Coordinates of C-alpha atoms in Angstrom, one line a residue:
Chain A
M1 CA 116.0 101.0 114.3
E2 CA 114.6 98.2 111.8
G3 CA 112.3 95.5 113.2
P4 CA 112.3 91.9 112.7
V5 CA 111.8 90.7 108.8
M6 CA 107.7 90.2 108.3
L7 CA 107.8 89.8 104.4
E8 CA 110.7 88.1 102.6
I9 CA 110.5 88.0 98.5
K10 CA 113.3 85.7 97.2
N11 CA 114.0 85.8 93.5
I12 CA 110.2 85.8 92.4
S13 CA 109.7 85.8 88.4
K14 CA 106.6 85.9 86.3
T15 CA 106.1 85.7 82.8
F16 CA 102.6 86.4 81.2
A17 CA 101.8 84.7 78.0
P18 CA 105.1 83.0 77.8
K19 CA 106.6 82.1 74.4
T20 CA 103.9 84.4 72.6
V21 CA 104.1 87.9 70.9
N22 CA 102.4 89.0 74.0
E23 CA 104.8 87.9 76.3
V24 CA 105.3 90.2 79.3
R25 CA 108.1 89.5 81.8
A26 CA 106.2 91.2 84.6
L27 CA 108.7 90.2 87.5
Q28 CA 112.2 89.4 87.0
Q29 CA 114.2 87.9 90.0
V30 CA 112.6 90.2 92.4
S31 CA 113.9 90.0 96.0
L32 CA 112.7 92.2 98.8
Q33 CA 112.8 92.2 102.6
I34 CA 109.8 94.0 104.4
S35 CA 110.6 94.7 108.0
K36 CA 108.0 94.5 110.7
G37 CA 105.9 97.7 111.3
S38 CA 107.3 99.6 108.3
F39 CA 105.4 101.4 105.6
T40 CA 107.0 101.0 102.2
G41 CA 106.0 102.8 99.1
V42 CA 106.2 101.5 95.7
I43 CA 106.6 103.7 92.8
G44 CA 107.3 103.2 89.0
T45 CA 106.2 103.9 85.5
N46 CA 102.9 102.2 84.1
G47 CA 103.7 98.4 83.4
S48 CA 106.7 98.4 85.6
G49 CA 105.3 95.5 87.5
K50 CA 104.2 97.4 91.0
S51 CA 101.0 96.1 91.0
T52 CA 102.0 92.8 89.7
L53 CA 104.3 92.6 93.0
L54 CA 101.4 93.2 95.1
N55 CA 99.4 90.7 93.2
A56 CA 102.2 88.1 93.5
I57 CA 102.2 88.7 97.3
A58 CA 98.4 88.4 97.5
G59 CA 98.6 85.3 95.6
N60 CA 96.5 86.3 92.4
F61 CA 98.6 84.1 90.2
E62 CA 101.2 81.4 90.4
L63 CA 105.0 82.4 90.5
D64 CA 107.2 80.9 87.8
R65 CA 110.2 80.8 90.4
G66 CA 111.0 82.1 93.7
S67 CA 109.3 82.1 97.1
V68 CA 107.4 84.4 99.3
V69 CA 107.5 84.2 103.3
L70 CA 105.2 86.0 105.4
D71 CA 105.7 86.0 109.4
G72 CA 107.9 83.1 109.2
Q73 CA 105.2 81.0 107.0
N74 CA 106.2 80.1 103.3
I75 CA 103.0 81.1 101.5
T76 CA 104.4 80.6 98.0
R77 CA 102.1 77.8 97.2
W78 CA 99.1 79.2 99.1
P79 CA 96.1 80.2 97.1
E80 CA 94.6 83.7 97.4
F81 CA 91.8 83.0 99.7
K82 CA 94.1 81.5 102.3
R83 CA 96.6 84.2 102.1
A84 CA 94.0 86.5 102.9
K85 CA 94.0 85.1 106.5
L86 CA 97.4 87.0 106.8
I87 CA 96.8 89.9 104.4
G88 CA 94.7 92.7 104.2
R89 CA 94.0 94.5 100.8
V90 CA 92.6 97.7 99.3
F91 CA 92.4 97.7 95.5
Q92 CA 92.5 100.7 93.3
N93 CA 89.0 100.2 91.9
P94 CA 86.9 101.3 94.7
F95 CA 84.1 98.9 94.0
A96 CA 86.4 96.1 94.1
G97 CA 86.6 95.5 97.9
S98 CA 83.0 95.3 98.8
A99 CA 79.9 93.4 97.4
A100 CA 77.5 96.0 96.0
G101 CA 74.3 94.5 96.6
M102 CA 75.0 93.7 100.2
S103 CA 74.3 95.9 103.3
I104 CA 77.2 97.9 104.9
A105 CA 77.0 95.5 107.8
E106 CA 76.9 92.3 105.7
N107 CA 80.1 93.5 104.1
I108 CA 81.6 94.2 107.5
V109 CA 80.7 91.1 109.2
M110 CA 82.5 89.2 106.6
A111 CA 85.7 90.9 107.5
M112 CA 85.1 90.5 111.0
R113 CA 85.6 86.9 110.5
R114 CA 88.3 86.8 107.8
G115 CA 90.0 83.6 107.8
R116 CA 88.0 82.0 110.7
G117 CA 86.4 79.4 108.6
W118 CA 82.5 79.2 108.1
S119 CA 79.8 79.2 110.7
L120 CA 76.2 78.5 110.6
R121 CA 75.3 81.2 113.2
T122 CA 73.5 84.3 112.2
A123 CA 76.0 86.7 110.9
V124 CA 74.6 90.1 111.9
T125 CA 73.7 90.2 115.6
S126 CA 73.1 92.9 117.7
S127 CA 76.4 92.9 119.3
E128 CA 78.1 92.8 116.0
R129 CA 76.1 95.8 115.0
R130 CA 77.2 97.6 118.2
E131 CA 81.0 97.0 117.5
M132 CA 80.5 97.9 113.8
A133 CA 78.8 101.2 114.6
E134 CA 81.6 102.2 117.0
K135 CA 84.3 101.5 114.5
V136 CA 82.4 103.0 111.5
H137 CA 81.6 106.3 113.5
S138 CA 85.5 106.7 113.5
L139 CA 85.3 107.3 109.8
K140 CA 83.1 110.4 110.7
M141 CA 81.0 109.8 107.5
G142 CA 77.9 109.3 109.4
L143 CA 77.7 105.8 108.0
E144 CA 77.0 104.3 111.3
D145 CA 73.4 105.0 110.8
R146 CA 73.0 103.5 107.4
L147 CA 74.5 99.8 108.2
D148 CA 71.5 98.3 106.5
N149 CA 71.9 100.4 103.2
P150 CA 73.2 98.5 100.4
I151 CA 77.1 99.4 100.0
G152 CA 76.5 99.9 96.4
N153 CA 74.6 103.0 97.2
L154 CA 77.8 105.1 98.6
S155 CA 80.3 107.1 96.7
G156 CA 83.9 105.7 95.8
G157 CA 85.4 107.6 98.7
Q158 CA 83.0 106.2 101.3
R159 CA 83.5 102.6 99.8
Q160 CA 87.2 102.6 99.8
A161 CA 87.3 103.9 103.5
L162 CA 84.9 101.1 104.5
T163 CA 87.3 98.7 102.6
L164 CA 90.2 100.0 104.2
L165 CA 88.4 99.5 107.6
M166 CA 87.4 96.1 106.6
A167 CA 91.1 95.2 105.3
T168 CA 92.4 96.2 108.9
W169 CA 89.5 95.1 111.1
L170 CA 91.4 92.1 112.1
K171 CA 95.1 93.3 112.5
P172 CA 96.8 91.6 109.3
K173 CA 100.2 90.7 109.1
L174 CA 100.6 92.7 106.2
L175 CA 98.4 95.4 104.4
L176 CA 98.7 95.8 100.7
L177 CA 97.4 99.0 99.2
D178 CA 97.2 99.3 95.2
E179 CA 97.0 102.7 94.3
H180 CA 93.8 102.9 96.5
T181 CA 93.4 106.5 96.4
A182 CA 94.0 107.1 92.7
A183 CA 90.4 106.6 91.2
L184 CA 88.9 108.9 93.8
D185 CA 88.4 112.7 93.7
P186 CA 90.9 115.0 95.2
K187 CA 89.0 115.4 98.5
S188 CA 88.1 111.8 99.0
A189 CA 91.5 110.8 98.2
A190 CA 93.1 113.2 100.6
K191 CA 90.5 111.7 103.3
V192 CA 91.5 108.0 102.7
A193 CA 95.1 108.8 102.4
E194 CA 94.9 110.6 105.9
L195 CA 92.9 107.7 107.3
T196 CA 95.4 105.0 105.9
S197 CA 98.4 106.8 107.7
K198 CA 96.2 107.0 110.9
I199 CA 95.0 103.5 111.0
I200 CA 98.7 102.0 110.2
A201 CA 100.2 104.1 112.9
E202 CA 97.8 103.4 115.5
E203 CA 97.6 99.6 114.9
K204 CA 101.3 99.4 114.1
L205 CA 100.7 97.6 110.7
T206 CA 103.3 96.5 108.3
A207 CA 102.0 98.1 104.9
L208 CA 103.3 97.9 101.2
M209 CA 101.5 101.0 99.1
V210 CA 101.7 101.2 95.3
T211 CA 101.2 104.8 94.5
H212 CA 101.8 107.0 91.3
S213 CA 102.0 110.1 93.5
M214 CA 105.8 110.6 94.2
Q215 CA 104.6 113.3 96.9
Q216 CA 103.0 110.8 98.4
A217 CA 105.9 108.3 98.8
V218 CA 108.0 110.9 99.6
D219 CA 105.5 111.7 102.6
L220 CA 105.8 108.3 103.8
P221 CA 107.5 107.6 107.0
G222 CA 109.0 104.3 105.7
R223 CA 111.1 103.5 102.7
I224 CA 110.5 103.8 99.0
I225 CA 111.1 101.0 96.2
M226 CA 111.0 102.2 92.6
M227 CA 110.6 99.6 90.2
H228 CA 111.2 99.5 86.3
R229 CA 110.7 96.7 83.9
G230 CA 109.9 94.1 86.3
Q231 CA 112.8 94.8 88.7
V232 CA 113.7 97.0 91.8
V233 CA 115.8 99.4 90.4
E234 CA 116.3 101.7 93.4
D235 CA 115.6 101.4 97.4
F236 CA 115.6 104.4 99.4
R237 CA 115.6 103.7 103.0
D238 CA 116.9 105.2 106.4
E239 CA 118.9 108.4 106.0
M240 CA 118.6 108.2 102.2
K241 CA 114.9 108.0 102.7
Q242 CA 115.0 111.1 105.0
R243 CA 116.8 113.1 102.5
V244 CA 115.0 112.5 99.2
R245 CA 112.6 114.5 97.7
V246 CA 110.5 114.5 94.7
P247 CA 112.6 116.1 92.2
D248 CA 115.4 113.4 93.4
L249 CA 112.9 110.7 92.3
I250 CA 112.1 112.3 88.9
R251 CA 115.8 112.5 88.4
V252 CA 116.1 108.8 89.2
F253 CA 113.2 108.2 86.7
E254 CA 114.7 110.1 84.0
R255 CA 118.1 108.4 84.4
V256 CA 116.5 105.1 84.3
Q257 CA 114.7 105.7 81.1
K258 CA 117.4 107.2 79.4
M259 CA 119.4 104.0 80.3
E260 CA 116.6 102.0 78.7
L261 CA 116.6 104.3 75.6
F262 CA 120.2 103.8 75.2
D263 CA 119.6 100.1 75.6
Q264 CA 117.1 100.2 72.6
S265 CA 118.7 102.2 70.4
V266 CA 122.1 100.1 70.8
A267 CA 120.1 97.1 70.2
E268 CA 118.6 98.7 66.9
M269 CA 121.9 100.1 65.8
L270 CA 123.4 96.3 66.1
E271 CA 120.6 94.9 64.6
Q272 CA 121.0 97.1 61.6
Q273 CA 124.5 96.2 61.5
Y274 CA 124.5 92.6 61.9
V275 CA 121.2 91.2 61.0
Chain B
M1 CA 37.6 75.3 93.1
N2 CA 39.5 72.0 92.4
I3 CA 41.5 73.7 89.6
V4 CA 42.3 76.5 92.3
I5 CA 43.6 74.0 94.9
G6 CA 45.4 72.2 92.1
A7 CA 47.2 75.4 91.0
F8 CA 48.1 76.3 94.5
T9 CA 49.3 72.8 95.3
M10 CA 51.4 72.6 91.9
G11 CA 52.6 76.2 92.9
L12 CA 53.8 75.1 96.2
V13 CA 55.4 71.8 95.1
L14 CA 57.2 74.1 92.3
A15 CA 58.0 76.9 94.8
L16 CA 60.8 74.5 96.0
L17 CA 62.2 74.6 92.5
T18 CA 61.7 78.3 92.2
L19 CA 63.7 78.6 95.7
G20 CA 66.5 76.4 94.5
M21 CA 67.0 78.6 91.4
L22 CA 66.6 81.8 93.6
I23 CA 70.0 80.4 95.2
S24 CA 71.6 79.6 91.9
F25 CA 70.3 82.4 89.6
R26 CA 70.0 85.2 92.2
M27 CA 72.7 84.4 94.9
I28 CA 75.7 83.0 93.4
R29 CA 74.6 84.1 89.9
F30 CA 75.0 80.8 88.2
T31 CA 72.9 80.2 85.2
D32 CA 72.3 76.5 85.9
I33 CA 70.9 74.3 83.6
T34 CA 71.2 71.4 85.7
V35 CA 67.6 72.1 87.1
D36 CA 65.8 70.2 83.9
G37 CA 67.8 67.1 84.8
S38 CA 67.7 67.2 88.7
I39 CA 64.1 67.8 88.9
T40 CA 63.5 64.4 86.9
L41 CA 66.3 62.9 89.0
G42 CA 64.5 63.6 92.3
A43 CA 61.2 62.5 90.5
A44 CA 62.7 59.4 89.2
L45 CA 64.6 58.2 92.6
A46 CA 61.7 59.0 94.9
S47 CA 59.3 56.9 92.5
L48 CA 61.6 54.1 92.3
L49 CA 62.0 53.8 96.2
I50 CA 58.4 54.3 96.9
V51 CA 57.3 51.6 94.6
N52 CA 59.9 49.3 96.0
G53 CA 58.1 49.6 99.6
W54 CA 60.8 52.5 101.0
S55 CA 58.9 55.1 103.1
P56 CA 58.1 58.2 101.1
W57 CA 60.0 60.3 103.6
T58 CA 63.3 58.4 103.2
A59 CA 62.7 58.2 99.4
T60 CA 62.3 62.0 99.4
L61 CA 65.4 62.7 101.5
L62 CA 67.5 60.5 99.3
A63 CA 66.1 62.2 96.2
V64 CA 67.4 65.5 97.8
L65 CA 70.7 64.2 98.2
A66 CA 71.0 62.8 94.7
G67 CA 70.1 66.3 93.2
S68 CA 72.7 67.9 95.7
V69 CA 75.2 65.5 94.2
A70 CA 74.4 66.6 90.6
G71 CA 74.6 70.2 91.4
M72 CA 77.9 69.7 93.0
I73 CA 79.3 67.9 90.0
T74 CA 78.2 70.9 87.7
G75 CA 79.8 73.2 90.3
I76 CA 83.0 71.1 90.1
L77 CA 83.0 70.9 86.2
Y78 CA 82.8 74.8 86.5
T79 CA 85.3 75.6 89.1
R80 CA 87.9 72.6 89.0
F81 CA 87.9 72.0 85.1
N82 CA 87.1 75.6 84.0
I83 CA 84.1 74.5 81.8
Q84 CA 82.0 77.6 80.9
M85 CA 79.2 78.1 83.3
I86 CA 76.2 77.1 80.9
L87 CA 78.2 74.0 79.4
S88 CA 78.9 72.7 82.8
G89 CA 75.0 72.7 83.2
I90 CA 74.2 71.2 79.9
L91 CA 76.8 68.4 80.5
M92 CA 75.5 67.3 83.6
M93 CA 71.8 67.7 82.5
T94 CA 72.5 65.4 79.5
A95 CA 74.4 62.9 81.6
L96 CA 71.3 63.0 84.0
Y97 CA 68.9 62.1 81.2
S98 CA 70.7 58.5 80.7
I99 CA 71.2 58.3 84.6
N100 CA 67.4 58.8 85.3
L101 CA 66.6 56.3 82.5
R102 CA 68.8 53.9 84.3
I103 CA 67.4 54.6 87.6
M104 CA 63.9 54.3 86.4
G105 CA 64.4 51.5 84.0
R106 CA 61.7 52.6 81.9
S107 CA 60.6 56.0 80.9
N108 CA 57.6 56.3 83.3
I109 CA 57.0 55.1 86.6
P110 CA 53.4 55.1 87.8
L111 CA 52.6 55.6 91.7
L112 CA 49.5 54.1 92.1
D113 CA 47.9 53.6 95.7
T114 CA 51.4 54.1 97.0
P115 CA 52.1 56.0 100.2
T116 CA 53.2 59.7 99.9
V117 CA 54.6 62.3 102.3
S118 CA 50.8 63.6 102.8
N119 CA 49.4 60.5 104.3
G120 CA 50.4 61.7 107.7
V121 CA 48.5 65.1 107.3
E122 CA 45.4 63.0 105.5
S123 CA 45.0 60.8 108.8
V124 CA 45.1 63.7 110.9
L125 CA 42.6 65.5 108.9
L126 CA 40.5 62.5 108.7
G127 CA 40.6 62.6 112.6
L128 CA 39.4 66.0 112.5
T129 CA 36.6 65.8 110.1
G130 CA 35.4 62.5 111.9
G131 CA 36.0 60.1 108.7
A132 CA 34.6 62.4 106.2
T133 CA 36.6 62.1 102.9
R134 CA 35.1 65.4 101.5
I135 CA 35.1 69.0 103.0
H136 CA 33.6 72.1 102.0
I137 CA 35.7 75.2 101.2
L138 CA 33.9 78.3 100.7
G139 CA 30.8 76.0 99.8
W140 CA 32.6 74.0 97.3
P141 CA 33.2 70.3 97.9
V142 CA 37.0 69.2 97.8
P143 CA 38.2 65.9 98.4
L144 CA 40.1 65.5 101.6
S145 CA 43.0 63.7 99.6
D146 CA 43.6 66.7 97.7
F147 CA 43.2 69.3 100.7
S148 CA 45.8 67.2 102.6
V149 CA 48.3 67.3 99.6
L150 CA 48.0 71.0 99.6
V151 CA 48.4 71.3 103.4
S152 CA 51.4 69.1 103.4
S153 CA 53.0 71.0 100.4
L154 CA 52.4 74.3 102.3
L155 CA 54.0 72.9 105.4
I156 CA 57.0 71.7 103.6
C157 CA 57.3 75.0 101.7
V158 CA 57.1 77.0 104.6
I159 CA 59.5 75.1 106.7
V160 CA 62.1 75.1 103.6
A161 CA 61.4 79.0 103.3
I162 CA 62.2 79.4 107.0
A163 CA 65.3 77.2 106.9
L164 CA 66.7 78.8 103.8
R165 CA 66.3 82.6 105.0
Y166 CA 68.0 81.6 108.4
F167 CA 70.8 79.9 106.5
L168 CA 71.4 82.8 104.0
L169 CA 71.6 85.4 107.1
T170 CA 74.2 83.0 108.6
H171 CA 78.0 83.6 108.1
L172 CA 78.1 80.9 105.8
G173 CA 74.8 82.1 103.9
T174 CA 76.4 85.8 103.8
A175 CA 79.8 84.6 102.0
L176 CA 77.5 82.6 99.7
R177 CA 75.6 85.5 98.7
A178 CA 78.7 87.6 98.4
T179 CA 80.3 85.4 95.9
G180 CA 77.5 86.1 93.3
N181 CA 78.0 89.6 94.0
N182 CA 81.9 90.1 94.0
P183 CA 83.9 87.1 94.0
Q184 CA 87.2 89.1 94.4
M185 CA 86.2 90.5 97.6
V186 CA 84.9 87.2 98.8
R187 CA 88.7 85.8 98.2
A188 CA 90.2 89.0 99.9
Q189 CA 88.1 87.9 102.9
G190 CA 89.7 84.7 103.1
I191 CA 86.7 82.7 101.8
N192 CA 87.2 80.2 99.1
N193 CA 84.9 81.5 96.2
K194 CA 85.0 78.2 94.2
S195 CA 83.7 76.1 97.1
M196 CA 80.9 78.6 97.5
V197 CA 79.8 78.2 93.9
V198 CA 79.7 74.2 94.5
L199 CA 77.8 74.5 97.8
G200 CA 75.4 76.9 96.0
L201 CA 74.6 74.6 93.5
A202 CA 74.4 71.4 95.6
L203 CA 71.8 73.5 98.1
A204 CA 70.0 74.7 94.7
N205 CA 69.8 71.3 93.1
G206 CA 69.1 69.4 96.4
L207 CA 65.8 71.9 96.6
V208 CA 64.9 71.3 93.0
A209 CA 65.2 67.6 93.5
L210 CA 63.0 67.9 96.4
S211 CA 60.6 69.7 94.2
G212 CA 60.6 66.9 91.7
A213 CA 60.2 64.0 94.4
L214 CA 57.0 65.9 95.6
L215 CA 56.0 66.5 92.2
A216 CA 56.1 63.0 91.3
Q217 CA 54.0 61.9 94.3
Y218 CA 51.4 64.6 93.9
Q219 CA 50.7 64.0 90.2
G220 CA 51.0 60.2 90.6
F221 CA 54.3 59.5 88.3
A222 CA 57.6 59.9 87.2
D223 CA 58.4 60.8 83.7
V224 CA 61.8 61.0 82.0
Q225 CA 60.4 64.1 79.9
M226 CA 59.1 65.8 83.0
G227 CA 62.1 68.0 83.4
I228 CA 62.2 69.8 80.0
G229 CA 61.6 73.4 80.4
M230 CA 61.5 73.6 84.2
M231 CA 64.3 76.1 84.5
V232 CA 62.3 78.5 82.1
W233 CA 59.4 77.9 84.3
G234 CA 61.4 78.6 87.7
L235 CA 62.9 81.8 86.0
A236 CA 59.5 83.1 85.0
S237 CA 58.5 82.5 88.6
I238 CA 61.4 84.4 90.1
I239 CA 60.5 87.3 87.7
I240 CA 56.8 87.4 88.6
G241 CA 57.8 87.1 92.2
E242 CA 60.3 90.1 92.0
A243 CA 57.5 92.2 90.1
L244 CA 54.9 91.4 92.7
V245 CA 57.1 92.3 96.0
G246 CA 60.5 93.4 95.0
K247 CA 63.8 92.1 96.4
R248 CA 64.5 94.5 99.4
S249 CA 65.5 91.6 101.7
I250 CA 66.1 87.9 102.0
G251 CA 62.8 87.5 103.5
V252 CA 61.1 89.2 100.8
M253 CA 62.9 87.7 98.0
I254 CA 61.9 84.0 99.4
T255 CA 58.2 85.2 99.8
G256 CA 58.3 86.6 96.2
A257 CA 59.6 83.2 94.8
I258 CA 56.8 81.3 96.4
L259 CA 54.3 84.0 95.6
G260 CA 55.6 84.4 91.9
T261 CA 55.3 80.4 91.3
I262 CA 51.7 80.1 92.8
F263 CA 50.6 83.4 90.6
F264 CA 52.4 81.7 87.7
R265 CA 50.5 78.4 88.1
L266 CA 47.3 80.3 88.4
L267 CA 47.9 82.0 85.4
I268 CA 48.7 78.9 83.5
A269 CA 45.3 77.1 85.0
I270 CA 43.4 80.1 83.6
A271 CA 45.1 80.0 80.4
L272 CA 44.7 76.2 80.0
R273 CA 41.0 76.6 81.3
W274 CA 40.3 79.5 78.4
G275 CA 41.4 76.8 75.7
L276 CA 45.4 77.5 75.7
N277 CA 46.7 74.3 74.0
P278 CA 49.1 72.6 76.5
N279 CA 51.4 72.0 73.8
D280 CA 52.1 75.6 73.5
L281 CA 52.6 76.0 77.1
K282 CA 56.6 76.0 77.1
L283 CA 56.4 78.5 74.0
V284 CA 54.4 81.1 75.8
T285 CA 56.4 80.9 78.9
A286 CA 59.8 81.2 76.8
V287 CA 58.0 84.3 75.1
F288 CA 56.9 85.8 78.6
V289 CA 60.5 85.3 80.1
F290 CA 61.7 87.0 76.8
V291 CA 59.7 90.2 77.3
A292 CA 60.2 90.1 81.1
L293 CA 64.0 90.3 80.4
V294 CA 64.1 93.0 77.7
A295 CA 61.0 95.0 78.8
P296 CA 63.1 97.1 81.4
Y297 CA 65.3 98.0 78.4
W298 CA 62.3 99.0 76.3
M299 CA 60.8 101.1 78.8
K300 CA 64.2 103.0 79.2
L301 CA 64.0 103.6 75.7
L302 CA 60.5 104.4 75.4
G303 CA 61.1 106.8 78.3
K304 CA 64.0 108.7 76.4
N305 CA 61.6 108.9 73.2
V306 CA 58.7 110.3 75.3
F307 CA 60.6 112.7 77.5
G308 CA 63.3 113.5 75.0
G309 CA 67.1 113.4 75.8
T310 CA 68.9 111.4 78.4
R311 CA 67.1 111.5 82.0
H312 CA 69.6 111.6 84.8
A313 CA 69.2 109.0 87.6

């Protein structure tokens, strides 16, 4: 049932501010294979490295070790803007994915040419405007009549919906969603979540979604990865994923946290005795 | 009348500087002090070449290219070597001071009876007037040479303005504008935001150098000190332009920059006429820009005190 591998992460590690008091081992030897056309949820506590994992795939920073292969291409050394040719992204901050001072049309037109290099032709032409209006109409937000309005005048939910549309305008090899509904009011969050599922299903996209909502993760058609302290600690897939429910995830969370408390108390005890 | 013609001509020539700064300050949001050096660079190189017998058009074109290179270097200092924005500009401006002295070989090059870019226009106008060297505008006699400088400045300014508007609305221009708005978003659309900053500064300083090259031809000399304070003048012009026409669209912003510069030059001409000491000009401009920058905040405070409590937008 699993398709061919779309994304392969091998032993990636990243330490921020190494050899200082602020040292954070954000990713520790993470390996992961994501198959083509799958929709995977990534859950974990704050600081577990789930967002860092997405940023590592998107190329926000250089890795200390390991490699990232997307659709057969080793993109480990590619800068962020170059990876964007293959990867679509929606951020947690609904204002991060669009240029506030520019019109809806101007924002979308950049997404329509993502990764196709620069050109000295007029950006927003009437044929592009028609194509935009048609697709923006599918959001059912009435934005197709406001294409020339600054995108900064829209609500967070509207901007996030447009960012999602932009990220998937040219079918990306991989769609990265970083808690993209977390900063929205409940109604907008539900709408954007519904839109996300619809687009991913229709376009048969490969997607990786960080979420703090365990219900959202359980509702996903694909797989759930749980991260903790920069490592993948659980991986629910296939039949196991079908059976898992929110209380199961919470139990696993508690178990992982208890193990860690145990580790820390043991370390402290040993320290008192031997240091 | 001659004062008005002079203010208009000066305004149109310096409008090119303002248009350049519109790219750096407003589009890519880069506080670029290279301007003070690159306007002199344009004037110095163009003057040197014209004195040595080059065509004024070639000289002006090469000055533009030199200005672009200066802007590019500032951009590279900022993007490639992670030097702070302001410091990148200061480094380049300081370096340009020596470079300009080297180019000129001395601190001042006079351009006496040398050809300028307005010669073509002047001969056409001479043909039209049948050889008269004076024409009457609203009843005032104006030397034809002054009028032809005004006409050629207007032509160049209009051509640059149209080309700039076209460029800013292309795919590349859209990416450039988005870079100042949200660099993270630009990267997510597969565009190298650092290249956009370098490109923006190259364009901006190319226009600034064009302004410098024309300024030297208009006033008849290039001086190594002529760039001091130009950035603040340009900023004042941008602010006046925005106050005059707003910034609804690219076309409006470009029009505003040009009108703002002309209006600013007229204000200066009037102030000088009324006896303002020319030495105080830069102080007055600096105070003006300061007031323009803080006035919106003061107005808000005033609004609060007058109407009481916080007002919702």
